Amino acid sequence: MIPAIPSPLAPHRIITLRTGIDHWKIDPWEENEGKPLLEESSFATLYPTYREAYLREVWALVTQTLEAYGIGCVLDVIEGSMTVFTTMKTSDPYIIIKARDFIKLLARSVPFEVAKRVLGDDTACDIVKIGNRVRNKERFLKRRKRLIGPQGQTLKALEILTECYILVQGNTVALVGPFKGLKIARRIVEDTFNNVHPIYNIKKLMIKRELAADPALAEESWDRFLPQFKKKNVKRRKPHKVRAKDPNAYTPFPPAQLPRKVDIQLETGEYHLTESERARRDKAAKAKAAAQAAENAVARRNKDFKAPDESARNDAATAAPSASSSRSTVDIVAAIKSSSSKRKRGDTSVGADLEALEAEAARPSKKHKSKDKAKSKSKDKSKSKDKAKSKSKSKSKKE
């Protein structure tokens, strides 16, 4: 029985409320309801090259199917496109949109038997783009494989629960089915690429399917029956790193104001100087800098003409022979004493050694040799000078 209530705007009118209406149902179109269309409408879509052979095989069936709805179609192999357009026999104004979806599904590798379902009133299609949902290519391939499942089992379970045909290919997912199922299937596909495993949604759909069969729960909330899944991924504990404070780190306060040129001049007293005083001070500073530069240049040039320090080298050269001579003299004296004591005892085997030691003692050292050479040279020079003087005297006498 349909309840009747008075209208708030017109109390004398009665509003009847209809119950048990399926709002998803679309009334079928009858050909005698409309007239031929006034203008021609057409849609075209491109298809990939690998799809051409299949379209050639089924194009006769495509033409026959579309002619039943008063739609014409053309397959252009040169351009690689399919076109549908209305004719004078077309009476349904929305059938051209259905035909457009039909050729779109054929271009996306959907079989002909599945694609022609979209021409019905209770079936629609949806294309879900998944290429831009994940940036990482490896992650994208992993989640797409997760949607398909091992040997396509996950996809088959979704098709049974949503009553939709699902085709995953490339960067898109093609869906064909009722409106309610398309809405659920699209949400599951988007959740899968948002890192929600499809098995969770499959469990929820199975529970909802069982609850829908119970008429007592038709008007109750099903939230208490549905599972609530939580993340169980425990993050690894990272060691606490004590980082040094970065001087360039962000601070909410603005930096301190830098002093102006006038402020610096006021601090140094330069602000109160006259132009002549400033010029005199600058000239004195330049003269001082020039004098310092000249002094540095002179020191740099004189550095090459400075004689090295030879005192250390002379000390080392004189210390070595004196030590050797002193050592040799001590050894000679000790040897002479030992040989004299042996001679007193009557030992005659040391004669040769004694002669060798006497010869070594008589031999002058290097230092004495150099002194003797210097003396001989000075004597020769004095002799030559005396000879020259005597010659000059003799010449003067002769004159």
Coordinates of C-alpha atoms in Angstrom, one line a residue:
M1 CA 0.0 0.0 0.0
I2 CA 1.4 3.4 -1.0
P3 CA 1.2 5.9 1.9
A4 CA -0.5 9.3 1.3
I5 CA 0.5 12.6 3.1
P6 CA -0.7 16.1 2.5
S7 CA 1.6 18.5 0.7
P8 CA 3.1 21.3 2.9
L9 CA 2.7 23.9 0.1
A10 CA -0.7 22.8 -1.0
P11 CA -2.6 21.1 1.9
H12 CA -5.5 20.1 -0.4
R13 CA -3.1 18.0 -2.6
I14 CA -2.0 14.5 -1.7
I15 CA 1.6 13.3 -2.3
T16 CA 2.0 9.6 -2.8
L17 CA 5.3 8.0 -1.8
R18 CA 6.4 5.0 -3.9
T19 CA 8.5 2.3 -2.2
G20 CA 10.5 -0.5 -3.7
I21 CA 11.8 1.5 -6.6
D22 CA 15.2 0.4 -8.1
H23 CA 16.9 3.8 -8.8
W24 CA 19.7 2.1 -10.7
K25 CA 17.2 0.7 -13.3
I26 CA 17.0 2.4 -16.7
D27 CA 13.9 2.1 -18.7
P28 CA 14.4 0.6 -22.1
W29 CA 14.2 2.8 -25.2
E30 CA 11.5 2.1 -27.7
E31 CA 12.0 3.0 -31.4
N32 CA 8.6 4.6 -31.8
E33 CA 9.2 7.1 -29.0
G34 CA 11.5 9.4 -30.9
K35 CA 12.0 10.8 -34.4
P36 CA 15.1 10.8 -36.6
L37 CA 17.9 13.1 -35.4
L38 CA 18.3 16.6 -37.0
E39 CA 22.1 16.6 -37.3
E40 CA 24.7 13.9 -37.7
S41 CA 27.0 13.2 -34.8
S42 CA 30.3 11.2 -35.1
F43 CA 33.1 10.0 -32.9
A44 CA 36.5 8.6 -33.9
T45 CA 39.2 6.9 -31.9
L46 CA 42.7 5.6 -32.8
Y47 CA 43.9 2.0 -32.2
P48 CA 47.4 0.5 -32.0
T49 CA 48.9 -1.3 -34.9
Y50 CA 48.9 -4.7 -33.2
R51 CA 45.1 -4.5 -32.9
E52 CA 44.5 -4.1 -36.6
A53 CA 44.5 -7.8 -37.4
Y54 CA 41.8 -8.6 -34.8
L55 CA 39.6 -5.6 -35.9
R56 CA 39.7 -6.8 -39.5
E57 CA 38.4 -10.2 -38.4
V58 CA 35.5 -8.9 -36.3
W59 CA 34.6 -5.7 -38.2
A60 CA 31.8 -7.4 -40.0
L61 CA 30.2 -8.4 -36.7
V62 CA 30.8 -4.8 -35.4
T63 CA 29.0 -3.3 -38.4
Q64 CA 26.1 -5.8 -38.1
T65 CA 25.7 -5.0 -34.3
L66 CA 25.8 -1.2 -34.8
E67 CA 23.3 -1.3 -37.7
A68 CA 20.7 -2.8 -35.4
Y69 CA 20.8 0.5 -33.4
G70 CA 20.9 2.7 -36.5
I71 CA 24.6 3.6 -36.2
G72 CA 27.1 3.5 -39.1
C73 CA 30.8 2.7 -38.6
V74 CA 34.0 3.0 -40.7
L75 CA 37.4 1.3 -40.2
D76 CA 40.3 3.4 -41.6
V77 CA 43.3 1.2 -41.9
I78 CA 45.5 3.9 -43.4
E79 CA 45.0 6.4 -40.5
G80 CA 44.5 3.6 -37.9
S81 CA 41.2 4.9 -36.7
M82 CA 37.6 3.8 -36.1
T83 CA 34.6 6.1 -36.6
V84 CA 31.0 5.8 -35.6
F85 CA 28.2 8.2 -36.7
T86 CA 24.4 8.6 -36.6
T87 CA 22.2 7.9 -39.6
M88 CA 18.6 8.7 -40.6
K89 CA 17.5 5.4 -38.9
T90 CA 18.9 6.5 -35.5
S91 CA 16.1 7.3 -33.0
D92 CA 17.9 6.9 -29.6
P93 CA 19.9 10.1 -29.0
Y94 CA 22.2 8.4 -26.4
I95 CA 23.1 5.4 -28.5
I96 CA 25.9 7.3 -30.2
I97 CA 27.6 7.8 -26.8
K98 CA 27.3 4.0 -26.2
A99 CA 28.8 3.4 -29.7
R100 CA 31.7 5.7 -28.8
D101 CA 32.5 3.6 -25.7
F102 CA 32.1 0.5 -27.7
I103 CA 34.9 1.4 -30.2
K104 CA 37.0 2.7 -27.3
L105 CA 36.9 -0.7 -25.6
L106 CA 37.8 -2.4 -28.9
A107 CA 40.9 -0.2 -29.2
R108 CA 41.9 -1.1 -25.7
S109 CA 42.1 -4.9 -26.4
V110 CA 38.7 -5.7 -24.9
P111 CA 37.2 -8.7 -26.8
F112 CA 34.2 -8.0 -29.1
E113 CA 31.8 -10.3 -27.1
V114 CA 32.5 -8.3 -23.9
A115 CA 32.6 -4.8 -25.6
K116 CA 29.2 -5.2 -27.2
R117 CA 27.6 -5.4 -23.7
V118 CA 28.1 -1.7 -23.3
L119 CA 25.4 -1.1 -25.9
G120 CA 22.8 -2.3 -23.4
D121 CA 21.0 0.1 -21.0
D122 CA 22.1 -1.7 -17.8
T123 CA 25.8 -1.8 -18.7
A124 CA 28.5 0.9 -18.8
C125 CA 32.2 1.1 -19.0
D126 CA 35.0 3.0 -17.2
I127 CA 38.7 3.5 -18.0
V128 CA 40.9 4.0 -14.9
K129 CA 44.2 5.6 -15.6
I130 CA 46.9 4.2 -13.3
G131 CA 50.1 5.4 -15.0
N132 CA 50.5 8.6 -12.9
R133 CA 49.5 7.2 -9.5
V134 CA 53.0 5.8 -8.6
R135 CA 56.2 7.6 -9.6
N136 CA 58.6 4.7 -9.1
K137 CA 58.5 2.3 -12.1
E138 CA 59.4 -0.8 -10.0
R139 CA 56.8 0.0 -7.4
F140 CA 54.2 0.6 -10.1
L141 CA 54.9 -2.8 -11.7
K142 CA 54.8 -4.5 -8.3
R143 CA 51.4 -3.1 -7.4
R144 CA 49.9 -3.8 -10.9
K145 CA 51.1 -7.4 -10.5
R146 CA 49.4 -7.4 -7.0
L147 CA 46.1 -6.4 -8.6
I148 CA 46.2 -9.2 -11.1
G149 CA 47.3 -11.8 -8.5
P150 CA 49.0 -15.2 -9.0
Q151 CA 47.6 -16.7 -12.3
G152 CA 44.9 -14.0 -12.3
Q153 CA 43.1 -15.3 -9.2
T154 CA 42.7 -11.9 -7.6
L155 CA 41.3 -10.3 -10.7
K156 CA 38.9 -13.2 -11.1
A157 CA 37.6 -12.9 -7.6
L158 CA 37.0 -9.1 -8.1
E159 CA 35.1 -9.9 -11.3
I160 CA 32.8 -12.3 -9.5
L161 CA 32.2 -10.0 -6.6
T162 CA 31.7 -6.8 -8.6
E163 CA 30.0 -8.5 -11.6
C164 CA 32.3 -6.5 -13.9
Y165 CA 34.8 -7.4 -16.6
I166 CA 38.3 -6.1 -15.6
L167 CA 41.2 -5.8 -18.0
V168 CA 44.6 -4.6 -16.8
Q169 CA 46.8 -3.5 -19.7
G170 CA 49.6 -1.0 -19.8
N171 CA 48.8 2.2 -17.9
T172 CA 45.0 1.7 -17.9
V173 CA 42.4 -0.6 -16.4
A174 CA 39.2 -1.2 -18.5
L175 CA 36.0 -1.9 -16.6
V176 CA 32.7 -3.2 -18.1
G177 CA 29.7 -3.9 -16.0
P178 CA 26.7 -2.4 -14.1
F179 CA 27.0 1.1 -12.6
K180 CA 27.1 -0.1 -9.0
G181 CA 29.9 -2.6 -9.8
L182 CA 31.9 0.0 -11.7
K183 CA 31.9 2.3 -8.7
I184 CA 33.2 -0.5 -6.4
A185 CA 35.8 -1.8 -8.9
R186 CA 37.2 1.7 -9.5
R187 CA 37.6 2.3 -5.8
I188 CA 39.4 -1.1 -5.4
V189 CA 41.8 -0.3 -8.3
E190 CA 42.7 3.1 -6.8
D191 CA 43.2 1.6 -3.3
T192 CA 45.6 -1.0 -4.8
F193 CA 47.8 1.7 -6.2
N194 CA 47.6 3.6 -2.9
N195 CA 49.3 0.6 -1.3
V196 CA 46.1 -1.1 0.0
H197 CA 46.2 -4.9 -0.8
P198 CA 43.1 -6.0 -2.7
I199 CA 42.7 -9.0 -0.4
Y200 CA 41.3 -6.7 2.3
N201 CA 38.6 -5.3 -0.1
I202 CA 37.8 -8.8 -1.3
K203 CA 37.1 -9.9 2.3
K204 CA 34.8 -6.9 2.9
L205 CA 32.9 -7.6 -0.4
M206 CA 32.4 -11.2 0.6
I207 CA 31.0 -10.2 4.0
K208 CA 28.7 -7.6 2.4
R209 CA 27.5 -10.2 0.0
E210 CA 26.5 -12.6 2.8
L211 CA 24.9 -9.7 4.8
A212 CA 22.8 -8.6 1.7
A213 CA 21.2 -12.1 1.6
D214 CA 19.8 -11.6 5.1
P215 CA 16.6 -9.4 4.8
A216 CA 16.7 -8.7 8.6
L217 CA 19.9 -6.7 8.2
A218 CA 18.7 -4.7 5.1
E219 CA 18.2 -1.5 7.1
E220 CA 20.9 -1.9 9.7
S221 CA 24.5 -0.7 9.7
W222 CA 27.0 -3.3 8.7
D223 CA 30.1 -1.6 10.2
R224 CA 30.1 -3.9 13.2
F225 CA 30.4 -6.9 10.9
L226 CA 33.1 -5.5 8.6
P227 CA 36.8 -6.2 9.7
Q228 CA 38.9 -3.2 10.6
F229 CA 42.5 -3.6 9.4
K230 CA 45.4 -1.8 10.9
K231 CA 48.9 -1.4 9.8
K232 CA 51.3 -3.8 11.5
N233 CA 54.5 -2.6 9.9
V234 CA 56.8 -1.8 12.8
K235 CA 59.4 0.8 11.9
R236 CA 63.0 -0.1 12.6
R237 CA 64.5 1.7 15.6
K238 CA 67.2 4.0 14.4
P239 CA 70.1 5.1 16.6
H240 CA 69.9 8.6 17.9
K241 CA 72.3 10.8 16.1
V242 CA 73.6 13.8 17.9
R243 CA 74.0 16.4 15.2
A244 CA 76.0 19.5 15.5
K245 CA 74.1 22.7 15.3
D246 CA 74.2 24.0 11.8
P247 CA 75.0 27.8 11.9
N248 CA 72.9 28.1 8.7
A249 CA 69.9 26.4 10.2
Y250 CA 66.5 28.1 9.9
T251 CA 65.6 30.5 12.6
P252 CA 62.2 32.2 12.9
F253 CA 63.9 35.5 13.8
P254 CA 65.2 37.9 11.2
P255 CA 69.0 38.5 11.1
A256 CA 70.6 41.4 12.9
Q257 CA 70.6 44.7 11.1
L258 CA 74.0 45.5 9.5
P259 CA 75.5 48.9 10.3
R260 CA 75.3 51.6 7.6
K261 CA 78.2 53.4 6.1
V262 CA 77.3 56.5 8.1
D263 CA 77.2 54.5 11.3
I264 CA 80.7 53.2 10.7
Q265 CA 82.0 56.7 9.9
L266 CA 80.5 58.0 13.1
E267 CA 82.2 55.3 15.2
T268 CA 85.6 56.0 13.7
G269 CA 85.2 59.8 13.7
E270 CA 85.6 60.0 9.9
Y271 CA 82.1 61.6 9.6
H272 CA 83.3 64.9 11.1
L273 CA 86.4 65.3 8.9
T274 CA 86.5 67.9 6.2
E275 CA 87.3 67.1 2.6
S276 CA 90.9 68.4 2.9
E277 CA 91.5 66.3 6.1
R278 CA 90.2 63.2 4.4
A279 CA 92.4 63.8 1.3
R280 CA 95.5 64.4 3.5
R281 CA 94.8 61.2 5.5
D282 CA 94.3 59.1 2.4
K283 CA 97.5 60.5 0.9
A284 CA 99.5 59.6 4.1
A285 CA 98.1 56.1 4.1
K286 CA 99.0 55.6 0.4
A287 CA 102.6 57.0 1.1
K288 CA 103.0 54.6 4.0
A289 CA 101.8 51.6 1.9
A290 CA 104.2 52.6 -0.9
A291 CA 107.2 52.9 1.5
Q292 CA 106.4 49.5 3.0
A293 CA 106.2 48.0 -0.5
A294 CA 109.5 49.5 -1.6
E295 CA 111.2 48.2 1.6
N296 CA 109.9 44.7 0.9
A297 CA 111.1 44.9 -2.7
V298 CA 114.6 45.9 -1.6
A299 CA 114.7 43.1 1.0
R300 CA 113.6 40.6 -1.6
R301 CA 116.3 41.7 -4.0
N302 CA 119.1 41.7 -1.4
K303 CA 118.2 38.2 -0.3
D304 CA 119.9 36.7 -3.3
F305 CA 123.2 38.5 -2.5
K306 CA 123.5 37.5 1.1
A307 CA 126.5 35.2 1.8
P308 CA 125.7 31.9 3.6
D309 CA 126.9 31.3 7.1
E310 CA 130.3 29.3 6.9
S311 CA 131.3 29.3 10.6
A312 CA 129.5 26.1 11.4
R313 CA 131.1 24.4 8.3
N314 CA 134.6 25.6 9.3
D315 CA 134.2 24.4 12.9
A316 CA 133.2 21.0 11.7
A317 CA 136.1 20.8 9.2
T318 CA 138.7 21.8 11.9
A319 CA 137.4 19.6 14.6
A320 CA 137.7 16.4 12.6
P321 CA 141.4 16.4 11.8
S322 CA 142.4 17.7 15.3
A323 CA 140.6 14.8 17.0
S324 CA 142.2 12.3 14.6
S325 CA 145.6 13.8 15.3
S326 CA 145.2 13.8 19.0
R327 CA 144.0 10.3 19.0
S328 CA 146.8 9.1 16.8
T329 CA 149.4 10.9 19.1
V330 CA 148.0 9.2 22.2
D331 CA 148.1 5.8 20.5
I332 CA 151.7 6.4 19.3
V333 CA 152.9 7.3 22.8
A334 CA 151.2 4.3 24.3
A335 CA 152.7 2.0 21.7
I336 CA 156.2 3.5 22.3
K337 CA 155.9 2.9 26.1
S338 CA 154.8 -0.7 25.6
S339 CA 157.6 -1.4 23.1
S340 CA 160.2 0.1 25.5
S341 CA 159.0 -2.2 28.3
K342 CA 159.1 -5.2 26.0
R343 CA 162.7 -4.3 24.9
K344 CA 163.8 -4.2 28.6
R345 CA 162.4 -7.7 29.0
G346 CA 164.5 -8.8 26.0
D347 CA 161.7 -9.2 23.5
T348 CA 163.2 -8.6 20.0
S349 CA 160.0 -9.2 18.0
V350 CA 158.9 -5.6 18.4
G351 CA 161.7 -4.0 16.5
A352 CA 159.8 -3.8 13.3
D353 CA 156.8 -2.4 15.0
L354 CA 158.9 0.2 16.8
E355 CA 160.4 1.3 13.5
A356 CA 156.9 1.6 11.9
L357 CA 155.7 3.7 14.9
E358 CA 158.7 6.0 14.8
A359 CA 158.2 6.5 11.0
E360 CA 154.5 7.3 11.7
A361 CA 155.4 9.7 14.5
A362 CA 158.0 11.4 12.2
R363 CA 155.4 11.8 9.5
P364 CA 153.8 15.2 9.7
S365 CA 150.0 15.6 10.1
K366 CA 147.7 17.3 7.5
K367 CA 147.6 20.4 9.6
H368 CA 151.4 20.7 9.8
K369 CA 151.7 19.9 6.1
S370 CA 149.4 22.8 5.2
K371 CA 151.4 25.1 7.5
D372 CA 154.7 23.9 6.0
K373 CA 153.4 24.6 2.5
A374 CA 152.2 28.1 3.5
K375 CA 155.7 28.8 5.0
S376 CA 157.5 27.6 1.9
K377 CA 155.2 29.8 -0.3
S378 CA 155.9 32.8 1.9
K379 CA 159.7 32.1 1.7
D380 CA 159.5 31.9 -2.1
K381 CA 157.6 35.2 -2.3
S382 CA 160.2 36.9 -0.1
K383 CA 163.0 35.6 -2.2
S384 CA 161.4 36.8 -5.4
K385 CA 160.8 40.2 -3.8
D386 CA 164.5 40.4 -2.8
K387 CA 165.6 39.5 -6.3
A388 CA 163.4 42.2 -7.8
K389 CA 164.8 44.8 -5.3
S390 CA 168.4 43.8 -6.1
K391 CA 167.7 44.1 -9.9
S392 CA 166.2 47.5 -9.5
K393 CA 169.2 48.7 -7.4
S394 CA 171.6 47.4 -10.0
K395 CA 169.8 49.3 -12.8
S396 CA 169.8 52.5 -10.8
K397 CA 173.6 52.3 -10.2
K398 CA 174.2 51.7 -13.9
E399 CA 172.2 54.8 -14.8

